């Protein structure tokens, strides 16, 4: 999505997806610039990923993980991003959730823009799901026990077909690689 440098790639081997690329960011209602490997899905859908540590790119805008959106245009859309972002070189990570275009958000509007430190160790499981006009996000340290993070209702109606997939951005033009199981 948006302006990214050359050198992006997506591969799959032995149950692991590897996404490489760049991009200035995918956060908030602003223009998105990221690598987005997606599948068009009609109706309810979910994606679960075991996310391995993502390298600190020198910019705190670097992040990776899951996105659902209503179109493939890099400007504002109805979307939900659930990402993992390294703090810096200290090895710590935040999960970050941003939902845009919703009409109701449980927990108040600040819950649609949530960032929280993840307890170590990595890797960590993240899940994003669409049920009707709701988008929900969850975290899990083991892939079996899930904690809800955000829940938003898109009362203006999500289209029947949305795009769900993996995304990665580095906060600039440098490339990085993320792996997802």
C-alpha positions as YAML, in Angstrom:
chain: A
units: angstrom
residues:
- id: 1
  name: UNK
  ca: [0.00, 0.00, 0.00]
- id: 2
  name: UNK
  ca: [1.30, 3.45, -0.78]
- id: 3
  name: UNK
  ca: [4.90, 4.37, -1.56]
- id: 4
  name: UNK
  ca: [7.38, 1.65, -0.63]
- id: 5
  name: UNK
  ca: [10.87, 0.91, -1.87]
- id: 6
  name: UNK
  ca: [11.84, -1.98, -4.06]
- id: 7
  name: UNK
  ca: [12.90, -5.29, -2.58]
- id: 8
  name: UNK
  ca: [9.60, -6.47, -1.16]
- id: 9
  name: UNK
  ca: [8.88, -10.20, -1.12]
- id: 10
  name: UNK
  ca: [6.59, -12.82, 0.37]
- id: 11
  name: UNK
  ca: [7.42, -16.51, 0.70]
- id: 12
  name: UNK
  ca: [6.04, -19.57, 2.47]
- id: 13
  name: UNK
  ca: [7.94, -22.67, 3.60]
- id: 14
  name: UNK
  ca: [7.35, -25.26, 6.33]
- id: 15
  name: UNK
  ca: [4.44, -23.38, 7.94]
- id: 16
  name: UNK
  ca: [6.22, -20.01, 8.06]
- id: 17
  name: UNK
  ca: [5.37, -16.89, 6.03]
- id: 18
  name: UNK
  ca: [8.27, -14.48, 5.46]
- id: 19
  name: UNK
  ca: [7.41, -10.91, 4.44]
- id: 20
  name: UNK
  ca: [10.12, -8.41, 3.52]
- id: 21
  name: UNK
  ca: [9.81, -4.78, 2.58]
- id: 22
  name: UNK
  ca: [9.61, -1.22, 3.80]
- id: 23
  name: UNK
  ca: [7.13, 1.60, 4.25]
- id: 24
  name: UNK
  ca: [6.70, 4.75, 6.31]
- id: 25
  name: UNK
  ca: [3.86, 3.53, 8.47]
- id: 26
  name: UNK
  ca: [0.48, 1.95, 9.01]
- id: 27
  name: UNK
  ca: [-0.96, 3.63, 12.05]
- id: 28
  name: UNK
  ca: [-3.92, 5.86, 12.49]
- id: 29
  name: UNK
  ca: [-6.30, 7.21, 9.93]
- id: 30
  name: UNK
  ca: [-3.49, 8.73, 7.89]
- id: 31
  name: UNK
  ca: [-2.15, 7.48, 4.61]
- id: 32
  name: UNK
  ca: [-0.68, 3.98, 4.90]
- id: 33
  name: UNK
  ca: [2.69, 3.03, 3.46]
- id: 34
  name: UNK
  ca: [3.47, -0.64, 4.12]
- id: 35
  name: UNK
  ca: [3.86, -4.07, 2.62]
- id: 36
  name: UNK
  ca: [0.48, -5.83, 2.74]
- id: 37
  name: UNK
  ca: [0.11, -9.49, 1.76]
- id: 38
  name: UNK
  ca: [-3.63, -10.10, 1.76]
- id: 39
  name: UNK
  ca: [-6.52, -12.30, 0.74]
- id: 40
  name: UNK
  ca: [-9.95, -10.98, -0.23]
- id: 41
  name: UNK
  ca: [-12.51, -12.58, 2.09]
- id: 42
  name: UNK
  ca: [-16.30, -12.40, 1.91]
- id: 43
  name: UNK
  ca: [-18.25, -12.57, 5.17]
- id: 44
  name: UNK
  ca: [-16.85, -13.46, 8.58]
- id: 45
  name: UNK
  ca: [-13.13, -14.18, 8.71]
- id: 46
  name: UNK
  ca: [-10.19, -14.36, 11.10]
- id: 47
  name: UNK
  ca: [-6.44, -14.55, 10.97]
- id: 48
  name: UNK
  ca: [-4.19, -15.90, 13.72]
- id: 49
  name: UNK
  ca: [-0.42, -15.53, 13.60]
- id: 50
  name: UNK
  ca: [2.46, -16.57, 15.79]
- id: 51
  name: UNK
  ca: [4.67, -13.52, 15.42]
- id: 52
  name: UNK
  ca: [8.39, -13.90, 15.81]
- id: 53
  name: UNK
  ca: [10.54, -10.98, 17.01]
- id: 54
  name: UNK
  ca: [10.70, -8.13, 14.51]
- id: 55
  name: UNK
  ca: [14.00, -6.23, 14.34]
- id: 56
  name: UNK
  ca: [14.19, -2.66, 15.57]
- id: 57
  name: UNK
  ca: [14.72, -0.63, 12.39]
- id: 58
  name: UNK
  ca: [15.92, 2.54, 14.10]
- id: 59
  name: UNK
  ca: [12.43, 4.02, 13.89]
- id: 60
  name: UNK
  ca: [9.57, 3.36, 16.31]
- id: 61
  name: UNK
  ca: [7.13, 3.46, 13.36]
- id: 62
  name: UNK
  ca: [8.44, 0.01, 12.36]
- id: 63
  name: UNK
  ca: [5.79, -2.64, 12.99]
- id: 64
  name: UNK
  ca: [4.33, -5.86, 11.65]
- id: 65
  name: UNK
  ca: [1.40, -8.21, 11.96]
- id: 66
  name: UNK
  ca: [-2.30, -8.22, 10.93]
- id: 67
  name: UNK
  ca: [-4.70, -5.91, 9.11]
- id: 68
  name: UNK
  ca: [-8.31, -5.95, 7.89]
- id: 69
  name: UNK
  ca: [-9.41, -3.17, 5.56]
- id: 70
  name: UNK
  ca: [-12.30, -2.37, 3.24]
- id: 71
  name: UNK
  ca: [-10.19, -1.38, 0.21]
- id: 72
  name: UNK
  ca: [-6.68, -1.41, -1.21]
- id: 73
  name: UNK
  ca: [-6.28, 2.36, -1.42]
- id: 74
  name: UNK
  ca: [-3.53, 3.73, 0.83]
- id: 75
  name: UNK
  ca: [-5.65, 6.58, 2.21]
- id: 76
  name: UNK
  ca: [-8.35, 6.44, 4.89]
- id: 77
  name: UNK
  ca: [-10.52, 3.36, 4.88]
- id: 78
  name: UNK
  ca: [-12.47, 1.37, 7.39]
- id: 79
  name: UNK
  ca: [-9.67, -0.70, 8.83]
- id: 80
  name: UNK
  ca: [-8.23, -2.42, 11.85]
- id: 81
  name: UNK
  ca: [-4.52, -2.87, 12.41]
- id: 82
  name: UNK
  ca: [-3.12, -5.10, 15.13]
- id: 83
  name: UNK
  ca: [0.64, -4.87, 15.24]
- id: 84
  name: UNK
  ca: [3.80, -5.66, 17.08]
- id: 85
  name: UNK
  ca: [6.38, -2.91, 17.44]
- id: 86
  name: UNK
  ca: [9.85, -3.10, 19.03]
- id: 87
  name: UNK
  ca: [10.55, -0.41, 21.66]
- id: 88
  name: UNK
  ca: [14.15, 0.02, 20.59]
- id: 89
  name: UNK
  ca: [17.25, -2.10, 20.88]
- id: 90
  name: UNK
  ca: [16.28, -3.23, 24.43]
- id: 91
  name: UNK
  ca: [14.36, -6.25, 23.11]
- id: 92
  name: UNK
  ca: [10.95, -5.13, 24.42]
- id: 93
  name: UNK
  ca: [7.78, -5.04, 22.32]
- id: 94
  name: UNK
  ca: [4.40, -3.32, 22.29]
- id: 95
  name: UNK
  ca: [1.26, -4.66, 20.72]
- id: 96
  name: UNK
  ca: [-0.61, -1.81, 19.10]
- id: 97
  name: UNK
  ca: [-4.17, -1.75, 17.92]
- id: 98
  name: UNK
  ca: [-5.70, 0.94, 15.78]
- id: 99
  name: UNK
  ca: [-9.23, 0.82, 14.39]
- id: 100
  name: UNK
  ca: [-10.53, 3.48, 12.04]
- id: 101
  name: UNK
  ca: [-14.00, 4.19, 10.67]
- id: 102
  name: UNK
  ca: [-15.95, 2.57, 13.51]
- id: 103
  name: UNK
  ca: [-19.16, 4.00, 14.98]
- id: 104
  name: UNK
  ca: [-19.05, 2.23, 18.39]
- id: 105
  name: UNK
  ca: [-16.03, 1.11, 20.34]
- id: 106
  name: UNK
  ca: [-16.26, -0.86, 23.57]
- id: 107
  name: UNK
  ca: [-14.11, 0.65, 26.28]
- id: 108
  name: UNK
  ca: [-14.29, 4.20, 24.91]
- id: 109
  name: UNK
  ca: [-12.62, 5.91, 21.99]
- id: 110
  name: UNK
  ca: [-9.12, 5.53, 23.40]
- id: 111
  name: UNK
  ca: [-9.48, 1.76, 23.16]
- id: 112
  name: UNK
  ca: [-9.48, 2.08, 19.37]
- id: 113
  name: UNK
  ca: [-5.94, 3.46, 19.61]
- id: 114
  name: UNK
  ca: [-4.30, 1.14, 22.09]
- id: 115
  name: UNK
  ca: [-0.65, 0.40, 22.80]
- id: 116
  name: UNK
  ca: [0.57, -1.86, 25.57]
- id: 117
  name: UNK
  ca: [3.85, -3.55, 26.46]
- id: 118
  name: UNK
  ca: [3.86, -7.29, 25.87]
- id: 119
  name: UNK
  ca: [5.41, -9.46, 28.54]
- id: 120
  name: UNK
  ca: [8.46, -11.35, 27.30]
- id: 121
  name: UNK
  ca: [9.40, -13.90, 26.06]
- id: 122
  name: UNK
  ca: [8.62, -13.74, 22.38]
- id: 123
  name: UNK
  ca: [7.14, -15.11, 20.11]
- id: 124
  name: UNK
  ca: [3.54, -14.07, 20.73]
- id: 125
  name: UNK
  ca: [0.19, -15.01, 19.15]
- id: 126
  name: UNK
  ca: [-2.09, -12.28, 17.74]
- id: 127
  name: UNK
  ca: [-5.57, -12.68, 16.29]
- id: 128
  name: UNK
  ca: [-7.87, -10.36, 14.35]
- id: 129
  name: UNK
  ca: [-11.43, -11.30, 13.36]
- id: 130
  name: UNK
  ca: [-14.39, -9.89, 11.53]
- id: 131
  name: UNK
  ca: [-17.86, -11.00, 12.64]
- id: 132
  name: UNK
  ca: [-20.54, -9.12, 10.72]
- id: 133
  name: UNK
  ca: [-19.76, -5.43, 11.23]
- id: 134
  name: UNK
  ca: [-17.54, -6.07, 14.31]
- id: 135
  name: UNK
  ca: [-13.75, -6.30, 14.29]
- id: 136
  name: UNK
  ca: [-12.08, -7.75, 17.39]
- id: 137
  name: UNK
  ca: [-8.43, -8.28, 18.34]
- id: 138
  name: UNK
  ca: [-6.83, -10.71, 20.82]
- id: 139
  name: UNK
  ca: [-3.38, -11.65, 22.19]
- id: 140
  name: UNK
  ca: [-2.09, -14.95, 23.55]
- id: 141
  name: UNK
  ca: [1.24, -16.10, 24.97]
- id: 142
  name: UNK
  ca: [0.54, -19.74, 24.00]
- id: 143
  name: UNK
  ca: [-2.06, -19.85, 21.18]
- id: 144
  name: UNK
  ca: [-4.63, -21.44, 23.50]
- id: 145
  name: UNK
  ca: [-5.53, -18.78, 26.09]
- id: 146
  name: UNK
  ca: [-6.73, -15.54, 24.48]
- id: 147
  name: UNK
  ca: [-7.19, -12.07, 25.98]
- id: 148
  name: UNK
  ca: [-9.47, -9.61, 24.14]
- id: 149
  name: UNK
  ca: [-7.88, -6.26, 23.31]
- id: 150
  name: UNK
  ca: [-10.20, -4.16, 21.16]
- id: 151
  name: UNK
  ca: [-13.71, -4.47, 19.82]
- id: 152
  name: UNK
  ca: [-15.25, -2.02, 17.37]
- id: 153
  name: UNK
  ca: [-18.54, -1.90, 15.52]
- id: 154
  name: UNK
  ca: [-18.63, -0.43, 12.02]
- id: 155
  name: UNK
  ca: [-22.24, 0.78, 11.94]
- id: 156
  name: UNK
  ca: [-21.84, 2.35, 8.50]
- id: 157
  name: UNK
  ca: [-21.43, -1.21, 7.29]
- id: 158
  name: UNK
  ca: [-18.30, -3.03, 6.25]
- id: 159
  name: UNK
  ca: [-18.50, -4.22, 2.65]
- id: 160
  name: UNK
  ca: [-19.23, -7.92, 2.21]
- id: 161
  name: UNK
  ca: [-15.67, -8.44, 0.92]
- id: 162
  name: UNK
  ca: [-12.72, -7.16, 2.97]
- id: 163
  name: UNK
  ca: [-8.97, -7.65, 2.67]
- id: 164
  name: UNK
  ca: [-7.24, -9.49, 5.51]
- id: 165
  name: UNK
  ca: [-3.57, -10.22, 5.74]
- id: 166
  name: UNK
  ca: [-0.07, -9.66, 7.01]
- id: 167
  name: UNK
  ca: [1.60, -6.28, 6.95]
- id: 168
  name: UNK
  ca: [5.03, -4.85, 7.63]
- id: 169
  name: UNK
  ca: [6.46, -1.34, 7.66]
- id: 170
  name: UNK
  ca: [9.88, -0.11, 8.77]
- id: 171
  name: UNK
  ca: [9.26, 3.58, 9.34]
- id: 172
  name: UNK
  ca: [11.32, 4.52, 6.31]
- id: 173
  name: UNK
  ca: [12.88, 3.26, 3.10]
- id: 174
  name: UNK
  ca: [15.08, 0.57, 4.68]
- id: 175
  name: UNK
  ca: [13.91, -3.01, 4.24]
- id: 176
  name: UNK
  ca: [13.25, -5.46, 7.06]
- id: 177
  name: UNK
  ca: [11.89, -8.98, 7.30]
- id: 178
  name: UNK
  ca: [9.19, -10.39, 9.54]
- id: 179
  name: UNK
  ca: [8.14, -14.02, 10.00]
- id: 180
  name: UNK
  ca: [4.70, -15.33, 10.87]
- id: 181
  name: UNK
  ca: [3.58, -18.90, 11.59]
...
